[in-house]
Amino acid sequence: MRSYTPKDDVQKKSYYTDRYWVAPQVPKSDVSEDAVFAADHAELRAHFEILEAYIQRDQMVVYIHPKDNYAVLEFLRDHCGYTQLSELSAIDWIAQRGGFEVFYQMLSMTKRKRIRVKCFIGENEAINSVEKLFRSADWSEREMYDMFGIKVNNHPFLKRILMPDDWEGFPLRKTYPLQGDEFAAWYEVDRIFGKEARDIIGPEIRDAARVDRYDTERFARLGYEVPKGTPFDPNQPKTSLAYQEEGGVFLIEGFDEEKSTIISDRKR
Amino acid sequence: MAQHQVNYLKDGGLPVALTSIDKVVNWGRSNSLWALTYGLACCGIEMMASGASRYDFDRFGTIFRASPRQADVMIVAGTLTKKHAEFIRRLYDQMTEPKWVISMGSCANTGGMFNTYATVQGVDRVIPVDLYLPGCAPRPESLQYAVMMLQKKIRSEKAIKAQKPKRLM
């Protein structure tokens, strides 16, 4: 006999998981294959310790020590021509490796090349700000702090940028539930009405498939409108759209569907 | 009126109408529903289209006001984030009685497709709603219909009575 699996929470779970699925790896090639990158890599290696470097999808990826991040970016900007910091964020590897991978995406307009500088920091470690080098790092680092909780040293104004200031938790961490923890679920109620209102307002209804056809106070279908509290009738006839009460409205000309002109050409 | 050649007895009757206070007040209220400009997301575009010349909200007396103190109806058009929830409550509290709320579109009704940590799952968690308008996004015709439904609701209310403030809780 087949073993019993509970089906009552089947919508909450992923309906299909492949146990043998392996994430496809983007092929990496050696730095020496591209002359421009090889020169940049040689210059970088002369000044800093490079942990790893390879070319992936025509971009060079360079792993450095996190303490070097300011100096490496400054070097790339001033000596290698990578004058733009187009992106900056982090990747959550807490479960696998106990920390974050911070990446800086650099662009050289003269060389038409992109370099990704990566460094790994532990979960509770801070990283130096590069805001003095690139103004674009200001908001990016604030967002990194907001979403991952990575502290950024020497940042001029490190506070949350997207979430409210009194928010608890860091939403882009893998451990953060998509539909929010308890703090998130009650945030607006706590903030506006206070914690004692939780019982009155009730929990959030998160099931998008929940349709209560007996709830006639709310989502009555068009053409099937009923007054509040009317018991549900499966054989309710469709009524024409009633814009006004029967018998007309005081001082308002009644709408008559027969008299109105329906425009067939919508582009008229 | 002899000089203007107007004969009221002949041309449309005397300029006198007999009615009740309720009807006069509700006529005034329902036909000058000034809406608060409150587009939060893509529904706001449909709301703007409703106000523009093709769909023409002005013929219902619905004029968009940028101040909650001059508005009668709040059309919540779009996704309400949790960060913004306290401000919608503040704006609602600043509106003068009597006031009504139309929750426009799926996001305002239930949170819609944004089943996430950052979205309020229905504005009725924060402010009392009079009319839920389904759709994603509702077309301007639907919003017009919603306004006409709201007018119908206003006409059915007692005009002269103590306006009990609507409370969510």
Short mmCIF file of C-alpha atoms in Angstrom, two decimals:
data_model
loop_
_atom_site.label_atom_id
_atom_site.label_comp_id
_atom_site.label_asym_id
_atom_site.label_seq_id
_atom_site.Cartn_x
_atom_site.Cartn_y
_atom_site.Cartn_z
CA MET A 1 0.00 0.00 0.00
CA ARG A 2 1.20 3.45 -0.81
CA SER A 3 2.25 5.53 2.15
CA TYR A 4 -0.15 8.25 3.20
CA THR A 5 0.84 11.85 2.57
CA PRO A 6 -1.28 14.63 3.98
CA LYS A 7 -2.98 16.66 1.27
CA ASP A 8 -4.47 19.45 3.32
CA ASP A 9 -1.48 21.75 2.97
CA VAL A 10 -0.70 20.81 -0.59
CA GLN A 11 -1.22 24.34 -1.89
CA LYS A 12 1.32 25.74 0.50
CA LYS A 13 4.09 23.51 -0.73
CA SER A 14 5.99 23.50 -3.95
CA TYR A 15 4.16 21.03 -6.15
CA TYR A 16 7.26 19.55 -7.71
CA THR A 17 10.80 19.27 -6.52
CA ASP A 18 13.48 17.43 -8.43
CA ARG A 19 15.79 15.74 -5.99
CA TYR A 20 18.42 15.20 -8.61
CA TRP A 21 18.42 18.73 -9.97
CA VAL A 22 21.83 20.32 -10.12
CA ALA A 23 22.11 24.02 -10.74
CA PRO A 24 23.73 24.53 -14.13
CA GLN A 25 27.07 26.27 -13.91
CA VAL A 26 28.00 29.05 -16.25
CA PRO A 27 31.27 28.01 -17.93
CA LYS A 28 34.37 29.79 -16.67
CA SER A 29 37.47 30.44 -18.68
CA ASP A 30 40.95 31.55 -17.73
CA VAL A 31 41.84 35.23 -17.42
CA SER A 32 44.64 34.88 -19.97
CA GLU A 33 42.13 34.32 -22.76
CA ASP A 34 41.33 38.02 -22.93
CA ALA A 35 44.25 40.40 -23.41
CA VAL A 36 42.55 43.39 -21.72
CA PHE A 37 41.52 41.40 -18.69
CA ALA A 38 44.89 39.71 -18.49
CA ALA A 39 46.58 43.10 -18.28
CA ASP A 40 44.13 44.32 -15.63
CA HIS A 41 44.56 41.15 -13.67
CA ALA A 42 48.35 41.44 -13.76
CA GLU A 43 48.17 45.03 -12.50
CA LEU A 44 45.78 44.10 -9.72
CA ARG A 45 47.86 41.14 -8.66
CA ALA A 46 50.92 43.33 -8.39
CA HIS A 47 49.22 45.44 -5.70
CA PHE A 48 46.65 43.23 -3.99
CA GLU A 49 46.17 39.65 -3.06
CA ILE A 50 43.76 38.07 -5.55
CA LEU A 51 42.04 34.97 -4.21
CA GLU A 52 40.54 33.85 -7.49
CA ALA A 53 39.96 35.26 -10.94
CA TYR A 54 38.23 33.96 -14.03
CA ILE A 55 36.20 35.13 -17.00
CA GLN A 56 32.52 34.33 -17.08
CA ARG A 57 30.18 35.53 -19.83
CA ASP A 58 32.83 37.97 -21.11
CA GLN A 59 33.22 39.56 -17.70
CA MET A 60 36.15 39.14 -15.36
CA VAL A 61 35.29 38.08 -11.83
CA VAL A 62 37.89 38.88 -9.20
CA TYR A 63 37.76 37.66 -5.61
CA ILE A 64 39.56 39.83 -3.08
CA HIS A 65 39.84 40.18 0.68
CA PRO A 66 37.02 42.31 2.08
CA LYS A 67 39.49 44.68 3.79
CA ASP A 68 40.87 45.59 0.35
CA ASN A 69 37.60 46.59 -1.24
CA TYR A 70 38.11 50.36 -1.05
CA ALA A 71 41.67 50.18 -2.30
CA VAL A 72 40.86 47.78 -5.13
CA LEU A 73 37.99 49.88 -6.38
CA GLU A 74 40.08 53.02 -6.15
CA PHE A 75 42.86 51.30 -8.08
CA LEU A 76 40.45 50.08 -10.75
CA ARG A 77 38.96 53.54 -11.09
CA ASP A 78 42.19 55.54 -11.20
CA HIS A 79 44.59 53.18 -12.95
CA CYS A 80 42.55 50.70 -14.96
CA GLY A 81 39.83 52.94 -16.36
CA TYR A 82 36.85 51.32 -14.65
CA THR A 83 35.22 54.64 -13.90
CA GLN A 84 31.68 53.49 -13.19
CA LEU A 85 30.22 51.43 -10.42
CA SER A 86 27.06 50.20 -12.04
CA GLU A 87 25.85 47.86 -9.34
CA LEU A 88 26.57 46.84 -5.79
CA SER A 89 24.81 44.35 -3.60
CA ALA A 90 25.24 41.10 -1.72
CA ILE A 91 24.34 37.44 -1.98
CA ASP A 92 23.12 35.48 1.01
CA TRP A 93 25.29 32.40 1.59
CA ILE A 94 24.57 32.15 5.33
CA ALA A 95 23.24 28.60 5.16
CA GLN A 96 26.08 27.23 3.05
CA ARG A 97 29.08 29.31 4.06
CA GLY A 98 28.01 31.46 6.99
CA GLY A 99 28.21 34.86 5.40
CA PHE A 100 27.58 37.15 2.48
CA GLU A 101 29.25 37.63 -0.85
CA VAL A 102 29.42 41.34 -1.62
CA PHE A 103 29.89 42.20 -5.26
CA TYR A 104 30.79 45.39 -7.08
CA GLN A 105 30.00 45.58 -10.77
CA MET A 106 32.42 47.93 -12.54
CA LEU A 107 32.26 49.30 -16.05
CA SER A 108 34.96 50.82 -18.20
CA MET A 109 33.57 52.98 -20.97
CA THR A 110 36.96 53.29 -22.71
CA LYS A 111 37.81 49.60 -22.68
CA ARG A 112 34.17 48.51 -23.08
CA LYS A 113 34.70 45.89 -20.40
CA ARG A 114 33.02 44.94 -17.16
CA ILE A 115 34.69 43.61 -14.04
CA ARG A 116 32.92 42.10 -11.05
CA VAL A 117 34.82 42.45 -7.80
CA LYS A 118 33.69 40.04 -5.14
CA CYS A 119 34.54 39.56 -1.51
CA PHE A 120 33.20 37.31 1.20
CA ILE A 121 32.29 38.57 4.67
CA GLY A 122 30.96 36.71 7.67
CA GLU A 123 27.39 37.16 8.85
CA ASN A 124 28.24 39.73 11.53
CA GLU A 125 31.17 41.39 9.84
CA ALA A 126 31.07 44.90 8.45
CA ILE A 127 32.45 46.15 5.17
CA ASN A 128 33.99 49.47 4.23
CA SER A 129 31.92 51.96 2.33
CA VAL A 130 33.00 52.95 -1.18
CA GLU A 131 30.70 55.96 -1.20
CA LYS A 132 33.71 58.32 -1.26
CA LEU A 133 34.77 56.77 -4.58
CA PHE A 134 31.39 56.42 -6.25
CA ARG A 135 28.31 58.44 -5.30
CA SER A 136 26.15 55.67 -6.67
CA ALA A 137 27.28 53.48 -3.82
CA ASP A 138 25.41 55.66 -1.34
CA TRP A 139 21.93 54.30 -1.93
CA SER A 140 23.18 50.87 -2.99
CA GLU A 141 24.91 50.39 0.33
CA ARG A 142 21.87 51.62 2.18
CA GLU A 143 19.79 49.10 0.28
CA MET A 144 22.32 46.38 1.08
CA TYR A 145 22.01 47.27 4.74
CA ASP A 146 18.23 47.41 4.48
CA MET A 147 17.79 44.09 2.74
CA PHE A 148 20.62 42.00 4.21
CA GLY A 149 21.59 43.77 7.41
CA ILE A 150 25.20 44.19 6.34
CA LYS A 151 26.79 47.02 8.29
CA VAL A 152 28.77 49.44 6.15
CA ASN A 153 31.58 51.32 7.87
CA ASN A 154 32.21 55.00 7.07
CA HIS A 155 28.90 55.39 5.29
CA PRO A 156 27.63 58.98 5.67
CA PHE A 157 23.99 58.12 6.30
CA LEU A 158 23.41 54.45 6.92
CA LYS A 159 19.71 53.91 7.51
CA ARG A 160 17.02 51.86 5.84
CA ILE A 161 16.10 53.05 2.38
CA LEU A 162 13.07 50.96 1.34
CA MET A 163 11.55 49.47 4.46
CA PRO A 164 10.24 51.65 7.31
CA ASP A 165 12.80 52.76 9.87
CA ASP A 166 11.25 50.72 12.65
CA TRP A 167 11.14 47.52 10.59
CA GLU A 168 12.54 44.37 12.13
CA GLY A 169 14.33 41.80 10.03
CA PHE A 170 16.11 41.89 6.71
CA PRO A 171 13.77 40.80 3.91
CA LEU A 172 16.24 39.60 1.29
CA ARG A 173 17.90 37.05 3.54
CA LYS A 174 17.05 33.50 2.59
CA THR A 175 15.73 32.85 6.09
CA TYR A 176 13.17 35.65 5.82
CA PRO A 177 9.76 34.22 4.89
CA LEU A 178 8.26 35.64 1.70
CA GLN A 179 4.97 36.43 3.39
CA GLY A 180 6.66 38.01 6.35
CA ASP A 181 7.29 37.05 9.93
CA GLU A 182 4.96 37.92 12.79
CA PHE A 183 6.29 41.44 13.03
CA ALA A 184 5.58 42.04 9.34
CA ALA A 185 2.14 40.45 9.51
CA TRP A 186 0.97 42.85 12.22
CA TYR A 187 3.08 45.84 11.28
CA GLU A 188 0.36 48.19 10.06
CA VAL A 189 -2.07 47.17 12.83
CA ASP A 190 0.52 47.67 15.55
CA ARG A 191 1.65 50.94 14.09
CA ILE A 192 -1.76 52.52 13.58
CA PHE A 193 -4.05 51.01 16.17
CA GLY A 194 -1.73 49.40 18.68
CA LYS A 195 -1.16 45.82 19.65
CA GLU A 196 -4.50 45.54 21.46
CA ALA A 197 -6.30 45.88 18.10
CA ARG A 198 -4.89 42.62 16.79
CA ASP A 199 -7.82 40.58 18.11
CA ILE A 200 -10.38 42.94 16.59
CA ILE A 201 -8.87 43.27 13.13
CA GLY A 202 -7.72 39.69 12.86
CA PRO A 203 -4.92 38.02 10.98
CA GLU A 204 -4.18 38.61 7.31
CA ILE A 205 -5.92 36.38 4.81
CA ARG A 206 -3.06 35.11 2.71
CA ASP A 207 -4.77 32.43 0.66
CA ALA A 208 -5.30 34.00 -2.73
CA ALA A 209 -7.56 31.14 -3.75
CA ARG A 210 -9.97 31.80 -0.93
CA VAL A 211 -13.25 32.94 -2.41
CA ASP A 212 -16.20 33.03 -0.08
CA ARG A 213 -19.23 33.03 -2.34
CA TYR A 214 -21.48 33.29 0.68
CA ASP A 215 -19.91 36.57 1.68
CA THR A 216 -22.43 38.93 0.13
CA GLU A 217 -21.02 42.01 1.80
CA ARG A 218 -18.02 42.13 -0.40
CA PHE A 219 -17.27 40.75 -3.80
CA ALA A 220 -20.70 40.54 -5.33
CA ARG A 221 -20.37 39.97 -9.05
CA LEU A 222 -21.41 42.73 -11.40
CA GLY A 223 -25.01 42.22 -12.35
CA TYR A 224 -25.62 40.11 -9.25
CA GLU A 225 -25.49 42.82 -6.64
CA VAL A 226 -27.39 42.15 -3.47
CA PRO A 227 -27.84 44.20 -0.31
CA LYS A 228 -25.60 43.44 2.62
CA GLY A 229 -26.46 40.30 4.48
CA THR A 230 -28.67 38.77 1.81
CA PRO A 231 -28.54 34.98 2.00
CA PHE A 232 -26.82 33.27 -0.88
CA ASP A 233 -29.05 32.11 -3.70
CA PRO A 234 -27.46 29.90 -6.36
CA ASN A 235 -30.27 30.58 -8.83
CA GLN A 236 -30.17 34.33 -8.52
CA PRO A 237 -31.12 35.88 -11.87
CA LYS A 238 -28.82 38.38 -13.48
CA THR A 239 -30.06 41.90 -13.26
CA SER A 240 -29.18 44.55 -15.76
CA LEU A 241 -26.73 47.12 -14.54
CA ALA A 242 -28.80 49.48 -12.45
CA TYR A 243 -27.21 52.88 -12.34
CA GLN A 244 -30.13 54.51 -10.61
CA GLU A 245 -33.03 53.59 -8.43
CA GLU A 246 -36.27 52.61 -10.07
CA GLY A 247 -38.62 55.52 -10.37
CA GLY A 248 -35.91 58.03 -11.06
CA VAL A 249 -33.79 60.29 -8.93
CA PHE A 250 -34.60 63.77 -7.71
CA LEU A 251 -33.38 66.42 -10.15
CA ILE A 252 -31.32 63.91 -12.16
CA GLU A 253 -32.26 62.79 -15.58
CA GLY A 254 -32.69 59.06 -15.65
CA PHE A 255 -30.34 56.90 -17.63
CA ASP A 256 -32.14 55.04 -20.35
CA GLU A 257 -30.19 52.37 -22.14
CA GLU A 258 -32.59 52.47 -25.07
CA LYS A 259 -32.07 56.15 -25.67
CA SER A 260 -28.30 56.07 -25.34
CA THR A 261 -25.98 55.68 -28.30
CA ILE A 262 -23.45 52.92 -28.13
CA ILE A 263 -20.33 53.82 -30.05
CA SER A 264 -19.18 50.84 -32.05
CA ASP A 265 -16.03 52.46 -33.35
CA ARG A 266 -13.80 52.82 -30.30
CA LYS A 267 -11.28 54.90 -32.19
CA ARG A 268 -13.81 57.53 -33.07
CA MET B 1 -39.96 87.88 -17.02
CA ALA B 2 -42.07 89.40 -19.69
CA GLN B 3 -39.13 91.21 -21.27
CA HIS B 4 -37.29 87.91 -21.79
CA GLN B 5 -40.28 86.25 -23.30
CA VAL B 6 -40.11 83.39 -20.82
CA ASN B 7 -43.34 81.76 -19.90
CA TYR B 8 -42.68 79.42 -17.01
CA LEU B 9 -46.14 78.05 -17.10
CA LYS B 10 -45.51 76.96 -20.66
CA ASP B 11 -41.75 76.29 -20.98
CA GLY B 12 -40.99 73.47 -18.58
CA GLY B 13 -43.11 74.55 -15.67
CA LEU B 14 -42.53 76.77 -12.67
CA PRO B 15 -39.01 76.90 -11.24
CA VAL B 16 -40.26 75.19 -8.11
CA ALA B 17 -39.65 71.67 -6.95
CA LEU B 18 -41.16 70.10 -3.89
CA THR B 19 -39.14 67.47 -2.15
CA SER B 20 -37.74 66.43 1.19
CA ILE B 21 -34.60 67.66 2.90
CA ASP B 22 -33.11 64.19 2.64
CA LYS B 23 -33.36 64.20 -1.09
CA VAL B 24 -31.95 67.69 -1.50
CA VAL B 25 -29.00 67.04 0.76
CA ASN B 26 -28.28 63.67 -0.77
CA TRP B 27 -28.64 65.16 -4.22
CA GLY B 28 -25.98 67.65 -3.33
CA ARG B 29 -23.72 65.12 -1.72
CA SER B 30 -24.00 62.45 -4.37
CA ASN B 31 -23.49 64.82 -7.28
CA SER B 32 -20.47 66.64 -6.01
CA LEU B 33 -18.31 63.74 -4.92
CA TRP B 34 -14.89 65.28 -4.79
CA ALA B 35 -12.32 62.55 -4.86
CA LEU B 36 -8.92 62.60 -3.25
CA THR B 37 -6.14 62.21 -5.78
CA TYR B 38 -4.74 58.99 -4.50
CA GLY B 39 -3.17 56.89 -7.20
CA LEU B 40 -0.83 54.41 -5.55
CA ALA B 41 -0.02 52.17 -8.51
CA CYS B 42 -1.21 51.23 -11.98
CA CYS B 43 -4.89 51.64 -10.98
CA GLY B 44 -4.02 55.30 -10.61
CA ILE B 45 -3.52 55.48 -14.37
CA GLU B 46 -7.05 54.20 -14.92
CA MET B 47 -8.28 56.68 -12.34
CA MET B 48 -6.55 59.49 -14.23
CA ALA B 49 -8.08 58.26 -17.48
CA SER B 50 -11.49 58.34 -15.81
CA GLY B 51 -10.92 61.95 -14.92
CA ALA B 52 -9.74 62.94 -18.37
CA SER B 53 -11.84 64.03 -21.30
CA ARG B 54 -12.83 60.70 -22.82
CA TYR B 55 -14.50 59.26 -19.73
CA ASP B 56 -15.03 62.64 -18.10
CA PHE B 57 -15.69 62.33 -14.39
CA ASP B 58 -16.73 65.96 -14.26
CA ARG B 59 -20.17 65.15 -15.60
CA PHE B 60 -20.81 63.20 -12.39
CA GLY B 61 -19.54 66.14 -10.38
CA THR B 62 -16.50 64.14 -9.42
CA ILE B 63 -13.51 66.43 -9.33
CA PHE B 64 -10.12 65.35 -8.06
CA ARG B 65 -8.79 67.35 -5.16
CA ALA B 66 -5.23 67.24 -3.94
CA SER B 67 -6.15 67.91 -0.33
CA PRO B 68 -7.97 65.48 1.98
CA ARG B 69 -9.70 68.44 3.63
CA GLN B 70 -11.56 69.21 0.41
CA ALA B 71 -12.35 65.61 -0.52
CA ASP B 72 -15.45 63.54 0.11
CA VAL B 73 -14.37 60.22 -1.31
CA MET B 74 -11.04 58.49 -1.23
CA ILE B 75 -10.43 56.25 -4.22
CA VAL B 76 -7.65 53.93 -3.09
CA ALA B 77 -6.20 53.13 -6.50
CA GLY B 78 -3.37 50.67 -6.18
CA THR B 79 -1.14 48.64 -3.93
CA LEU B 80 -0.91 49.78 -0.35
CA THR B 81 2.46 48.99 1.18
CA LYS B 82 2.90 48.53 4.89
CA LYS B 83 5.19 51.51 5.00
CA HIS B 84 2.45 53.66 3.55
CA ALA B 85 -0.38 52.29 5.70
CA GLU B 86 -0.07 54.88 8.44
CA PHE B 87 -0.23 57.69 5.92
CA ILE B 88 -3.43 56.43 4.30
CA ARG B 89 -4.94 56.32 7.76
CA ARG B 90 -3.77 59.86 8.45
CA LEU B 91 -5.19 61.12 5.18
CA TYR B 92 -8.46 59.35 5.87
CA ASP B 93 -8.65 60.94 9.30
CA GLN B 94 -8.06 64.36 7.78
CA MET B 95 -11.06 64.07 5.47
CA THR B 96 -14.18 65.76 6.75
CA GLU B 97 -17.37 63.85 7.46
CA PRO B 98 -19.30 62.58 5.62
CA LYS B 99 -16.66 60.61 3.79
CA TRP B 100 -16.56 57.47 1.71
CA VAL B 101 -13.90 55.10 0.47
CA ILE B 102 -13.76 53.18 -2.80
CA SER B 103 -11.23 50.39 -2.79
CA MET B 104 -10.22 50.16 -6.43
CA GLY B 105 -8.62 47.03 -7.86
CA SER B 106 -7.43 43.73 -6.53
CA CYS B 107 -4.44 45.11 -4.66
CA ALA B 108 -6.50 47.50 -2.63
CA ASN B 109 -9.20 44.88 -2.05
CA THR B 110 -7.08 41.97 -0.89
CA GLY B 111 -3.43 42.68 -1.59
CA GLY B 112 -3.92 41.03 -4.96
CA MET B 113 -0.94 39.37 -6.51
CA PHE B 114 1.40 40.91 -3.95
CA ASN B 115 1.23 38.13 -1.42
CA THR B 116 4.41 39.40 0.23
CA TYR B 117 5.73 40.76 3.48
CA ALA B 118 5.55 44.39 2.39
CA THR B 119 1.95 44.71 1.17
CA VAL B 120 -1.15 45.37 3.24
CA GLN B 121 -3.57 42.55 2.48
CA GLY B 122 -6.55 44.77 1.76
CA VAL B 123 -7.00 48.40 2.75
CA ASP B 124 -9.95 47.43 4.91
CA ARG B 125 -7.38 46.40 7.48
CA VAL B 126 -6.60 50.06 7.91
CA ILE B 127 -9.60 52.17 6.86
CA PRO B 128 -13.32 51.33 6.51
CA VAL B 129 -14.29 50.72 2.90
CA ASP B 130 -17.69 51.47 1.37
CA LEU B 131 -17.27 49.94 -2.04
CA TYR B 132 -14.95 47.28 -3.37
CA LEU B 133 -14.27 47.49 -7.07
CA PRO B 134 -12.80 44.28 -8.51
CA GLY B 135 -10.45 44.23 -11.47
CA CYS B 136 -6.78 44.36 -12.25
CA ALA B 137 -6.87 47.14 -13.16
CA PRO B 138 -10.55 48.12 -13.47
CA ARG B 139 -11.29 50.00 -16.63
CA PRO B 140 -12.55 53.58 -16.39
CA GLU B 141 -16.06 52.35 -17.17
CA SER B 142 -15.88 50.16 -14.07
CA LEU B 143 -14.75 53.07 -11.95
CA GLN B 144 -17.62 55.15 -13.30
CA TYR B 145 -19.97 52.36 -12.38
CA ALA B 146 -18.45 52.25 -8.91
CA VAL B 147 -18.98 55.97 -8.47
CA MET B 148 -22.58 55.61 -9.61
CA MET B 149 -23.05 52.76 -7.14
CA LEU B 150 -21.64 54.99 -4.45
CA GLN B 151 -24.04 57.74 -5.46
CA LYS B 152 -26.83 55.23 -5.15
CA LYS B 153 -25.61 54.30 -1.70
CA ILE B 154 -25.42 57.93 -0.63
CA ARG B 155 -28.96 58.57 -1.87
CA SER B 156 -30.21 55.72 0.27
CA GLU B 157 -28.65 57.15 3.40
CA LYS B 158 -30.40 59.42 5.86
CA ALA B 159 -29.04 62.90 5.34
CA ILE B 160 -30.13 64.61 8.52
CA LYS B 161 -28.80 62.62 11.36
CA ALA B 162 -25.78 62.69 13.53
CA GLN B 163 -22.98 61.51 11.27
CA LYS B 164 -21.52 58.70 13.25
CA PRO B 165 -17.90 58.44 12.29
CA LYS B 166 -17.19 55.14 10.67
CA ARG B 167 -14.82 53.12 12.72
CA LEU B 168 -12.82 50.17 11.68
CA MET B 169 -12.69 49.07 15.27
#
